[in-house]
Amino acid sequence: VSTADGTRFVVFDPRCTHLGCPYRWDDKQEQFLCPCHDAVFSMDGGVVSGPPPRPLDQYPSMVRDGRLLILPTPQRIAA
């Protein structure tokens, strides 16, 4: 889950779009890093480097009554 302003949120699928490996956030680099094939994603999920064919998939979400609601099916984001 990412937010720039605390009111709008982006919820990423926790699997790399290359082969589905789990990635992690690196505070120092301010990027998502996937250890399987050295993929790097920006804070907005875009591909910075590596073999992923597209940005990180996202789950639709909304804030309602102060709660973050996440729909259960991720959506592919076009490259």
XYZ file of C-alpha atoms in Angstrom:
79
model
C 0.000 0.000 0.000
C 1.406 3.360 -1.020
C 0.191 6.884 -0.354
C 1.681 10.286 -1.048
C -0.870 12.370 0.801
C -2.546 10.047 3.317
C -5.924 10.258 1.584
C -5.378 8.500 -1.746
C -3.913 5.006 -1.747
C -2.433 2.625 -4.303
C -2.530 -1.063 -3.420
C -0.038 -3.204 -5.324
C -0.166 -6.955 -5.850
C 2.764 -8.308 -3.786
C 4.108 -10.361 -6.714
C 6.561 -9.196 -9.370
C 5.028 -9.056 -12.848
C 7.954 -11.019 -14.277
C 7.640 -14.435 -12.613
C 5.523 -13.739 -9.524
C 8.322 -13.527 -6.975
C 7.709 -11.437 -3.835
C 9.415 -8.040 -3.884
C 10.190 -5.622 -1.061
C 10.372 -1.884 -0.467
C 13.874 -0.445 -0.017
C 13.762 2.745 2.088
C 17.243 3.872 1.099
C 16.653 3.576 -2.668
C 12.946 4.457 -2.388
C 12.109 1.669 -4.814
C 10.567 -1.800 -4.828
C 13.205 -4.500 -5.404
C 12.621 -8.064 -6.582
C 15.471 -10.424 -5.699
C 14.627 -13.122 -8.264
C 15.948 -11.341 -11.373
C 16.973 -7.914 -10.037
C 13.782 -6.158 -11.110
C 13.308 -2.615 -9.813
C 9.993 -0.738 -9.610
C 9.361 2.914 -8.772
C 7.116 4.102 -5.943
C 4.209 4.285 -8.406
C 4.801 0.680 -9.536
C 6.457 1.489 -12.865
C 9.299 -0.652 -14.163
C 12.668 1.033 -13.579
C 14.856 -1.864 -14.705
C 14.939 -5.607 -15.174
C 12.830 -8.102 -17.076
C 9.244 -7.326 -15.924
C 6.967 -6.849 -18.941
C 4.703 -4.306 -17.220
C 4.249 -2.242 -14.037
C 3.105 -3.810 -10.779
C -0.516 -4.937 -10.836
C -2.864 -2.968 -8.582
C -5.875 -3.827 -6.478
C -8.817 -1.437 -6.811
C -9.370 0.353 -3.509
C -11.331 3.134 -1.868
C -11.545 4.859 1.484
C -14.974 4.688 3.086
C -15.778 5.848 6.620
C -12.061 6.137 7.368
C -11.298 2.553 6.314
C -9.259 1.416 3.343
C -11.294 -1.106 1.344
C -9.505 -3.333 -1.156
C -11.269 -5.341 -3.863
C -9.991 -8.931 -4.103
C -8.928 -9.070 -7.766
C -5.798 -7.229 -8.980
C -5.907 -5.320 -12.251
C -3.128 -5.216 -14.803
C -1.723 -1.774 -15.518
C -0.643 -1.208 -19.120
C 3.049 -0.566 -19.686
